[in-house]
Coordinates of C-alpha atoms in Angstrom, one line a residue:
Chain X
M1 CA -1.6 -145.0 5.1
T2 CA -0.9 -148.4 3.4
P3 CA -1.4 -148.3 -0.3
A4 CA -2.5 -151.5 -2.2
L5 CA 0.7 -151.2 -4.3
E6 CA 3.9 -149.3 -4.0
L7 CA 6.1 -148.6 -7.0
D8 CA 9.8 -148.2 -6.4
C9 CA 10.9 -145.5 -8.9
R10 CA 14.0 -144.5 -7.0
G11 CA 16.7 -143.4 -9.4
L12 CA 14.4 -143.2 -12.4
P13 CA 14.6 -139.9 -14.3
C14 CA 11.4 -138.2 -15.7
P15 CA 9.2 -139.3 -17.3
R16 CA 9.9 -142.9 -16.1
P17 CA 8.0 -142.6 -12.7
V18 CA 4.9 -141.5 -14.5
I19 CA 5.2 -144.2 -17.1
E20 CA 5.5 -146.8 -14.3
L21 CA 2.4 -145.2 -12.7
A22 CA 0.4 -145.5 -15.9
R23 CA 1.6 -149.1 -16.5
H24 CA 0.6 -150.3 -13.1
L25 CA -2.7 -148.4 -12.5
G26 CA -4.5 -151.5 -13.7
D27 CA -2.8 -153.6 -11.0
V28 CA -5.0 -152.0 -8.3
A29 CA -8.8 -152.1 -8.1
V30 CA -11.0 -149.0 -8.6
G31 CA -11.0 -147.2 -5.3
E32 CA -7.6 -148.6 -4.2
T33 CA -4.5 -146.5 -3.8
L34 CA -1.2 -146.8 -5.6
A35 CA 1.9 -145.1 -4.3
V36 CA 4.9 -143.9 -6.4
V37 CA 8.2 -143.6 -4.6
A38 CA 10.4 -141.3 -6.7
D39 CA 13.4 -139.0 -6.1
D40 CA 13.1 -137.4 -9.5
P41 CA 12.1 -133.7 -8.8
A42 CA 9.7 -133.6 -11.8
A43 CA 7.5 -136.4 -10.2
R44 CA 6.2 -133.9 -7.6
H45 CA 4.5 -131.9 -10.4
D46 CA 4.0 -134.7 -13.0
V47 CA 2.1 -137.2 -10.8
P48 CA -0.6 -134.6 -10.0
A49 CA -0.7 -133.5 -13.6
W50 CA -1.0 -137.1 -14.8
C51 CA -4.0 -137.5 -12.4
R52 CA -5.7 -134.4 -13.8
M53 CA -5.1 -135.5 -17.4
R54 CA -6.1 -139.2 -16.8
S55 CA -9.0 -138.4 -14.4
Q56 CA -7.6 -140.2 -11.4
R57 CA -7.4 -138.8 -7.9
Y58 CA -4.2 -137.4 -6.5
D59 CA -4.1 -137.9 -2.7
G60 CA -0.9 -135.9 -1.9
E61 CA 2.6 -136.7 -0.8
D62 CA 4.2 -138.4 2.2
A63 CA 7.6 -140.1 2.5
A64 CA 8.9 -143.6 2.3
A65 CA 10.9 -145.0 5.3
D66 CA 14.1 -143.7 3.8
G67 CA 12.7 -140.2 3.4
V68 CA 12.2 -140.4 -0.4
P69 CA 9.0 -138.7 -1.5
R70 CA 6.0 -140.9 -2.0
Y71 CA 3.1 -139.8 -4.2
L72 CA -0.4 -141.3 -3.6
V73 CA -2.9 -141.9 -6.3
T74 CA -6.4 -143.4 -6.0
R75 CA -7.7 -145.2 -9.0
L76 CA -11.1 -143.8 -10.0
S77 CA -11.7 -145.7 -13.3
Chain B
M1 CA 40.0 -119.8 -40.5
H2 CA 37.3 -122.5 -40.3
G3 CA 33.8 -121.7 -41.0
V4 CA 30.8 -122.8 -38.9
T5 CA 29.9 -126.4 -39.6
N6 CA 26.3 -127.0 -40.3
A7 CA 25.3 -129.8 -38.0
A8 CA 22.0 -130.7 -39.9
A9 CA 22.0 -131.1 -43.6
A10 CA 18.3 -130.5 -44.1
P11 CA 17.0 -126.9 -44.0
T12 CA 15.5 -126.3 -40.6
T13 CA 12.2 -124.5 -39.9
Y14 CA 13.1 -122.3 -37.0
L15 CA 10.3 -122.3 -34.5
D16 CA 12.2 -120.9 -31.5
A17 CA 11.7 -117.1 -32.0
A18 CA 11.0 -116.7 -28.2
S19 CA 14.6 -117.7 -27.6
S20 CA 15.9 -115.4 -30.3
E21 CA 14.2 -113.9 -33.3
P22 CA 16.4 -113.9 -36.4
L23 CA 17.8 -110.4 -37.2
H24 CA 15.2 -108.2 -38.9
P25 CA 16.3 -107.0 -42.4
A26 CA 15.9 -103.4 -41.1
A27 CA 18.3 -104.1 -38.3
R28 CA 20.9 -105.6 -40.6
E29 CA 20.8 -102.5 -42.8
A30 CA 21.1 -100.2 -39.9
L31 CA 23.9 -102.2 -38.3
L32 CA 26.0 -102.3 -41.4
A33 CA 25.7 -98.5 -41.8
A34 CA 26.4 -97.8 -38.2
L35 CA 29.4 -100.0 -38.0
D36 CA 31.1 -97.6 -40.4
R37 CA 29.9 -94.4 -38.7
G38 CA 29.3 -95.3 -35.0
W39 CA 32.5 -96.9 -33.7
A40 CA 34.0 -93.9 -31.9
D41 CA 33.5 -93.1 -28.2
P42 CA 30.3 -91.1 -28.0
R43 CA 31.6 -89.2 -24.9
R44 CA 34.3 -87.4 -26.9
L45 CA 34.1 -84.1 -28.7
H46 CA 35.8 -84.8 -32.0
S47 CA 33.9 -85.5 -35.3
P48 CA 34.0 -89.3 -35.2
A49 CA 32.7 -89.2 -31.6
R50 CA 29.9 -86.8 -32.5
S51 CA 28.9 -89.1 -35.3
A52 CA 28.6 -92.0 -32.8
R53 CA 26.8 -89.8 -30.3
L54 CA 24.3 -88.7 -33.0
I55 CA 23.6 -92.4 -33.8
L56 CA 23.2 -93.2 -30.2
D57 CA 20.8 -90.3 -29.7
N58 CA 18.9 -91.4 -32.8
A59 CA 18.6 -94.9 -31.5
R60 CA 17.2 -93.6 -28.2
E61 CA 14.8 -91.4 -29.9
A62 CA 13.6 -94.2 -32.2
V63 CA 13.1 -96.6 -29.3
A64 CA 11.2 -93.9 -27.3
E65 CA 8.9 -93.2 -30.2
A66 CA 8.3 -96.9 -31.0
L67 CA 7.4 -97.6 -27.3
G68 CA 5.5 -94.4 -26.6
V69 CA 7.8 -93.2 -23.9
R70 CA 10.1 -90.2 -23.3
R71 CA 13.6 -90.2 -24.8
D72 CA 15.1 -89.6 -21.3
E73 CA 13.3 -92.7 -20.0
V74 CA 15.3 -95.0 -22.4
S75 CA 18.6 -96.6 -21.5
F76 CA 20.5 -99.2 -23.5
T77 CA 21.9 -102.0 -21.4
S78 CA 24.2 -105.0 -22.3
S79 CA 21.3 -107.4 -22.3
G80 CA 17.7 -107.9 -21.3
T81 CA 18.9 -109.7 -18.2
D82 CA 21.0 -106.7 -17.2
A83 CA 18.0 -104.4 -17.8
V84 CA 15.9 -106.6 -15.5
H85 CA 18.6 -106.8 -12.8
R86 CA 19.3 -103.1 -12.6
G87 CA 15.8 -102.0 -13.3
L88 CA 14.3 -104.0 -10.4
L89 CA 17.2 -103.7 -8.0
G90 CA 17.3 -99.9 -8.6
L91 CA 13.8 -99.7 -7.2
V92 CA 14.8 -101.7 -4.2
A93 CA 17.9 -99.6 -3.6
S94 CA 15.9 -96.4 -3.4
S95 CA 12.9 -97.7 -1.5
R96 CA 12.1 -96.1 1.8
R97 CA 9.7 -98.9 2.8
G98 CA 11.9 -102.0 2.8
R99 CA 13.5 -104.6 0.5
V100 CA 10.8 -107.0 -0.2
V101 CA 9.9 -107.6 -3.8
V102 CA 6.4 -109.1 -4.4
H103 CA 6.5 -111.1 -7.6
S104 CA 4.6 -113.8 -9.4
R105 CA 5.7 -117.4 -9.2
V106 CA 6.2 -117.5 -13.0
E107 CA 8.7 -114.5 -13.5
H108 CA 11.7 -115.1 -15.6
S109 CA 14.8 -116.4 -13.8
A110 CA 16.4 -112.9 -14.3
V111 CA 13.8 -111.5 -11.8
L112 CA 14.1 -114.5 -9.4
R113 CA 17.9 -114.3 -9.4
A114 CA 17.9 -110.5 -8.9
V115 CA 15.6 -110.9 -5.9
E116 CA 17.8 -113.7 -4.4
W117 CA 20.8 -111.5 -4.8
G118 CA 19.6 -108.2 -3.6
A119 CA 16.2 -108.3 -2.0
E120 CA 13.7 -110.5 -0.3
A121 CA 11.0 -112.4 -2.1
D122 CA 7.3 -112.5 -1.4
V123 CA 5.8 -114.8 -4.0
V124 CA 2.3 -114.7 -5.4
E125 CA 0.8 -117.9 -7.0
V126 CA -0.8 -118.2 -10.4
D127 CA -3.8 -120.0 -11.8
G128 CA -3.8 -122.9 -14.3
S129 CA -3.3 -120.5 -17.2
G130 CA -0.3 -118.8 -15.6
R131 CA -2.1 -115.6 -14.6
V132 CA -1.5 -114.1 -11.2
Y133 CA -4.4 -113.8 -8.8
D134 CA -5.0 -110.0 -8.8
G135 CA -6.4 -109.9 -5.3
D136 CA -3.3 -111.7 -4.0
L137 CA -0.9 -109.4 -5.7
V138 CA -2.5 -106.3 -4.2
E139 CA -2.9 -107.9 -0.8
H140 CA 0.8 -108.8 -0.7
A141 CA 1.8 -105.4 -2.1
I142 CA 0.4 -103.5 0.9
G143 CA 2.8 -105.2 3.2
P144 CA 4.9 -102.8 5.3
D145 CA 8.4 -103.8 3.9
V146 CA 7.5 -104.0 0.2
A147 CA 9.9 -102.1 -2.0
A148 CA 8.4 -103.0 -5.4
V149 CA 6.1 -105.4 -7.2
A150 CA 7.5 -107.3 -10.2
L151 CA 5.1 -108.7 -12.8
Q152 CA 5.9 -109.7 -16.3
T153 CA 3.9 -108.4 -19.3
A154 CA 3.7 -111.9 -20.7
N155 CA 5.2 -115.2 -19.9
H156 CA 8.3 -116.2 -21.8
E157 CA 7.4 -120.0 -21.7
V158 CA 3.7 -120.2 -22.1
G159 CA 2.7 -116.8 -23.5
T160 CA 0.0 -115.9 -21.1
I161 CA -0.5 -112.1 -20.8
Q162 CA -0.7 -110.6 -17.3
D163 CA -3.0 -107.7 -16.5
V164 CA -0.1 -105.4 -15.7
G165 CA -1.4 -101.9 -15.0
R166 CA -4.9 -103.0 -13.8
F167 CA -3.7 -103.5 -10.2
E168 CA -4.5 -100.9 -7.6
L169 CA -1.1 -100.8 -5.9
P170 CA -0.3 -98.5 -3.0
N171 CA 1.0 -95.2 -4.3
D172 CA 4.5 -95.6 -2.9
V173 CA 4.9 -99.2 -4.2
P174 CA 6.4 -99.0 -7.7
L175 CA 5.7 -101.7 -10.3
F176 CA 8.5 -103.3 -12.3
T177 CA 7.5 -105.0 -15.5
D178 CA 9.7 -107.5 -17.3
A179 CA 8.6 -106.9 -20.9
C180 CA 11.3 -109.0 -22.5
A181 CA 8.9 -111.5 -24.0
S182 CA 6.5 -108.9 -25.5
M183 CA 8.4 -105.7 -26.3
G184 CA 7.7 -104.6 -29.8
R185 CA 5.1 -107.4 -30.3
L186 CA 2.6 -105.8 -28.0
P187 CA 2.1 -102.2 -26.7
L188 CA 3.6 -101.6 -23.3
P189 CA 1.0 -101.8 -20.5
E190 CA 0.3 -98.9 -18.2
G191 CA 1.2 -98.4 -14.6
W192 CA 4.9 -99.3 -14.4
A193 CA 7.7 -97.3 -13.0
V194 CA 10.4 -99.4 -14.6
A195 CA 10.4 -101.8 -17.5
A196 CA 12.9 -104.0 -19.3
G197 CA 13.2 -105.4 -22.8
S198 CA 15.6 -107.5 -24.9
A199 CA 16.4 -106.6 -28.5
H200 CA 17.2 -110.1 -29.8
K201 CA 13.7 -111.2 -28.9
W202 CA 12.2 -108.7 -31.4
G203 CA 14.7 -109.1 -34.2
G204 CA 17.4 -106.8 -33.0
P205 CA 21.0 -108.0 -32.3
A206 CA 21.9 -109.8 -29.1
G207 CA 23.7 -107.8 -26.5
V208 CA 21.2 -104.9 -26.4
G209 CA 18.7 -104.6 -23.6
V210 CA 16.3 -101.7 -23.0
L211 CA 15.8 -100.2 -19.5
L212 CA 12.9 -97.8 -19.2
V213 CA 12.7 -95.7 -16.0
R214 CA 9.7 -93.4 -15.8
K215 CA 10.4 -89.8 -15.3
G216 CA 9.9 -89.1 -11.6
A217 CA 10.2 -92.7 -10.6
R218 CA 12.3 -93.3 -7.4
W219 CA 15.1 -95.3 -8.9
R220 CA 18.9 -95.3 -8.5
N221 CA 21.6 -97.3 -10.1
P222 CA 22.1 -100.3 -7.8
F223 CA 25.5 -101.2 -9.2
P224 CA 28.8 -99.3 -9.4
A225 CA 28.5 -96.0 -11.2
D226 CA 30.2 -95.5 -14.6
D227 CA 31.3 -92.3 -16.2
R228 CA 29.5 -92.8 -19.5
V229 CA 26.8 -91.0 -21.6
D230 CA 24.0 -92.5 -19.5
D231 CA 24.5 -92.9 -15.8
R232 CA 21.9 -95.6 -15.4
V233 CA 24.0 -98.1 -17.2
A234 CA 27.7 -99.2 -17.3
G235 CA 30.2 -99.9 -19.9
Y236 CA 31.1 -98.7 -23.4
E237 CA 28.0 -98.3 -25.5
N238 CA 27.5 -100.7 -28.4
V239 CA 26.3 -97.8 -30.6
P240 CA 25.8 -99.8 -33.9
A241 CA 23.9 -102.5 -32.1
A242 CA 21.7 -100.0 -30.3
L243 CA 20.8 -98.4 -33.7
A244 CA 20.1 -101.8 -35.2
A245 CA 17.9 -102.7 -32.2
A246 CA 16.0 -99.4 -32.6
A247 CA 15.5 -100.0 -36.4
A248 CA 14.2 -103.5 -35.8
L249 CA 11.9 -102.2 -33.1
Q250 CA 10.4 -99.5 -35.3
A251 CA 9.9 -102.1 -38.1
V252 CA 8.3 -104.7 -35.8
V253 CA 5.9 -102.1 -34.3
A254 CA 4.9 -100.9 -37.8
E255 CA 4.2 -104.5 -38.9
R256 CA 2.7 -105.9 -35.8
D257 CA -1.0 -105.6 -36.5
A258 CA -0.6 -107.7 -39.6
V259 CA 2.1 -110.1 -38.2
N260 CA 0.3 -110.7 -34.9
A261 CA -3.0 -111.5 -36.6
R262 CA -1.3 -114.0 -38.9
Q263 CA 0.8 -115.6 -36.1
H264 CA -2.2 -115.7 -33.8
A265 CA -4.2 -117.7 -36.4
L266 CA -1.4 -120.0 -37.1
V267 CA -0.9 -120.8 -33.4
D268 CA -4.6 -121.4 -33.1
R269 CA -4.3 -123.9 -35.9
V270 CA -1.4 -125.8 -34.2
R271 CA -3.1 -125.6 -30.8
A272 CA -6.3 -127.2 -32.2
A273 CA -4.3 -130.0 -33.9
V274 CA -2.1 -130.7 -30.9
A275 CA -5.1 -130.8 -28.6
R276 CA -6.4 -133.7 -30.7
V277 CA -3.3 -135.9 -29.9
P278 CA -4.1 -138.2 -27.0
D279 CA -2.6 -137.3 -23.6
V280 CA -1.2 -133.9 -24.6
D281 CA -1.4 -131.0 -22.1
V282 CA -1.8 -127.7 -24.0
V283 CA -0.5 -125.0 -21.7
G284 CA -1.2 -121.3 -21.3
D285 CA -4.1 -119.0 -22.1
P286 CA -5.6 -119.8 -25.5
V287 CA -6.7 -116.2 -26.3
D288 CA -5.0 -113.6 -24.1
R289 CA -1.5 -114.6 -25.0
L290 CA 1.6 -113.7 -27.0
P291 CA 0.6 -114.0 -30.7
H292 CA 3.6 -116.2 -31.8
L293 CA 4.0 -118.7 -28.9
L294 CA 2.5 -122.1 -28.1
T295 CA 3.5 -124.6 -25.4
F296 CA 2.4 -128.1 -24.9
S297 CA 3.5 -131.2 -22.9
V298 CA 3.4 -134.7 -24.2
L299 CA 2.7 -137.4 -21.6
Y300 CA 5.3 -140.2 -21.2
V301 CA 7.9 -138.5 -23.3
D302 CA 11.3 -137.0 -22.4
G303 CA 11.7 -133.3 -23.3
E304 CA 15.1 -133.7 -24.7
A305 CA 14.0 -136.6 -26.9
V306 CA 11.1 -134.6 -28.3
V307 CA 13.3 -131.7 -29.2
D308 CA 15.7 -134.1 -30.9
A309 CA 12.9 -135.9 -32.7
F310 CA 11.6 -132.6 -34.1
N311 CA 15.1 -131.5 -35.0
R312 CA 15.7 -134.7 -37.0
R313 CA 12.5 -133.8 -39.0
G314 CA 13.8 -130.3 -39.6
F315 CA 12.0 -128.3 -36.9
A316 CA 13.9 -126.3 -34.2
V317 CA 11.8 -126.0 -31.0
A318 CA 12.6 -125.4 -27.4
S319 CA 11.6 -127.3 -24.2
G320 CA 11.1 -126.4 -20.6
S321 CA 11.6 -130.0 -19.5
A322 CA 14.7 -131.1 -17.6
C323 CA 14.6 -134.9 -17.8
T324 CA 18.3 -135.6 -18.5
S325 CA 19.4 -135.4 -14.9
S326 CA 17.5 -136.2 -11.8
T327 CA 19.1 -133.2 -10.0
L328 CA 17.7 -130.7 -12.5
E329 CA 14.5 -129.0 -11.5
P330 CA 11.8 -128.8 -14.2
S331 CA 10.5 -125.5 -15.4
H332 CA 9.3 -123.4 -12.5
V333 CA 6.7 -121.9 -14.8
L334 CA 5.1 -125.2 -15.8
A335 CA 5.3 -126.5 -12.2
A336 CA 3.5 -123.3 -10.8
M337 CA 0.7 -123.8 -13.3
G338 CA 0.2 -127.4 -12.4
A339 CA 1.1 -128.3 -16.0
L340 CA 2.9 -131.5 -17.0
T341 CA 6.6 -130.7 -16.9
H342 CA 8.0 -133.5 -19.0
G343 CA 7.7 -133.9 -22.7
N344 CA 7.4 -130.1 -23.0
V345 CA 7.6 -128.3 -26.4
R346 CA 7.6 -124.5 -26.9
L347 CA 6.9 -123.3 -30.4
A348 CA 7.5 -119.7 -31.2
L349 CA 6.9 -118.5 -34.8
T350 CA 9.2 -116.0 -36.6
R351 CA 7.6 -113.0 -38.4
D352 CA 8.1 -114.7 -41.8
V353 CA 7.1 -118.3 -41.0
T354 CA 5.0 -119.7 -43.8
E355 CA 1.6 -121.5 -43.5
E356 CA 3.3 -124.5 -45.3
Q357 CA 6.0 -124.7 -42.6
V358 CA 3.3 -124.6 -39.9
E359 CA 1.3 -127.3 -41.6
A360 CA 4.4 -129.5 -41.9
F361 CA 5.0 -129.1 -38.2
V362 CA 1.3 -130.0 -37.5
A363 CA 1.7 -133.2 -39.6
A364 CA 4.9 -134.1 -37.7
V365 CA 3.4 -133.9 -34.2
P366 CA 1.5 -137.2 -34.1
E367 CA 4.5 -139.0 -35.8
V368 CA 6.9 -137.7 -33.2
V369 CA 4.6 -138.6 -30.3
A370 CA 4.0 -142.1 -31.7
E371 CA 7.7 -142.7 -32.2
L372 CA 8.7 -141.6 -28.7
R373 CA 5.9 -143.4 -27.0
S374 CA 6.5 -146.7 -28.9
G375 CA 9.1 -147.9 -26.4
T376 CA 6.9 -147.2 -23.3
G377 CA 4.2 -149.8 -24.0
L378 CA 1.6 -147.1 -23.5

């Protein structure tokens, strides 16, 4: 899957990956997907929680080429 | 000798009773009296020893009465953690079925570590409020190698009460309940074979745990035996602290109807106010919960920073977040519930917290959130 935008949050501690996600949601169109690449262990829980709280869609997790987890979010509004 | 330096000049409103409740006045009085009369070895036969033994027996009797159990079901351990470890592992040690412990995802780390150390885990998931799916628990419990089921009475981080005792477990699968978060505050549930509690969480001194083993339960000491008064536990009994713990427990049980109602209403007040702050995740069951505890997570905020910001305003709160190091895992409880794990705040009221203190905290919440979010641009 190729997201419209990929955010490199490697090395950023929580809550920075989620802050970056919120800042850049508007950079993709409604219906497009934004990916957050993050090695912070809290991101695994906090990206889906953010989607629930902000009414966006969480599309699950895959991995970047270097194996770092990548979390996929589709903008709904 | 140097005294303890007070780090903060302003008086602090202590809102972390779930970590440790301040010593109950009844415990202080009992402790001071017992320090003078209960120092000798309760195993010996001379007069000072008999005095200590009498105090220890009185403490056991008082705890049994306060909890509605038999005197011979009560043991004093060196901590709640020790009561959990030996309580749960003692069921595994004597099981004829196997060594699997079925437990909820949100058990205290004392349970998780005990299982890692001396059993095999079979984990049951929880819903968004932190409550275990009852059908799942029973389905897992009928497995052929299951030695025991472990389910907390109430969660230590989010306060949600589990329906312990309402599960139809197989007859030969005993239930261990970690009652550390609720003991004294709430009556014990039904249906357990072994239960554990921790005195400093109800206003007794630290260093006293309570292990309850039902008469007839298949349980044996999983650790090296000791030649003491009570063969379920090890080490020289802290007799004065046991009496103080018992005195506090009696007092807390006697006061709990009034205290719980007051705390429950105050927590409702904070809960409603916090829920009005934008992008805050209020966590845990709103009704069927510990009376004194509230947990919420603030989006875009570091958990350590939020604790520090409240501390600077004179409020001592705890956090389940672990934002300081990328190697630290966040709270397994919050993660299991699907709750936001960063920016987490746990508020736990003491028995004597005032309405004014709670209102001052409520007023501080939006200020703290605004201050910490100001740098994020959100």
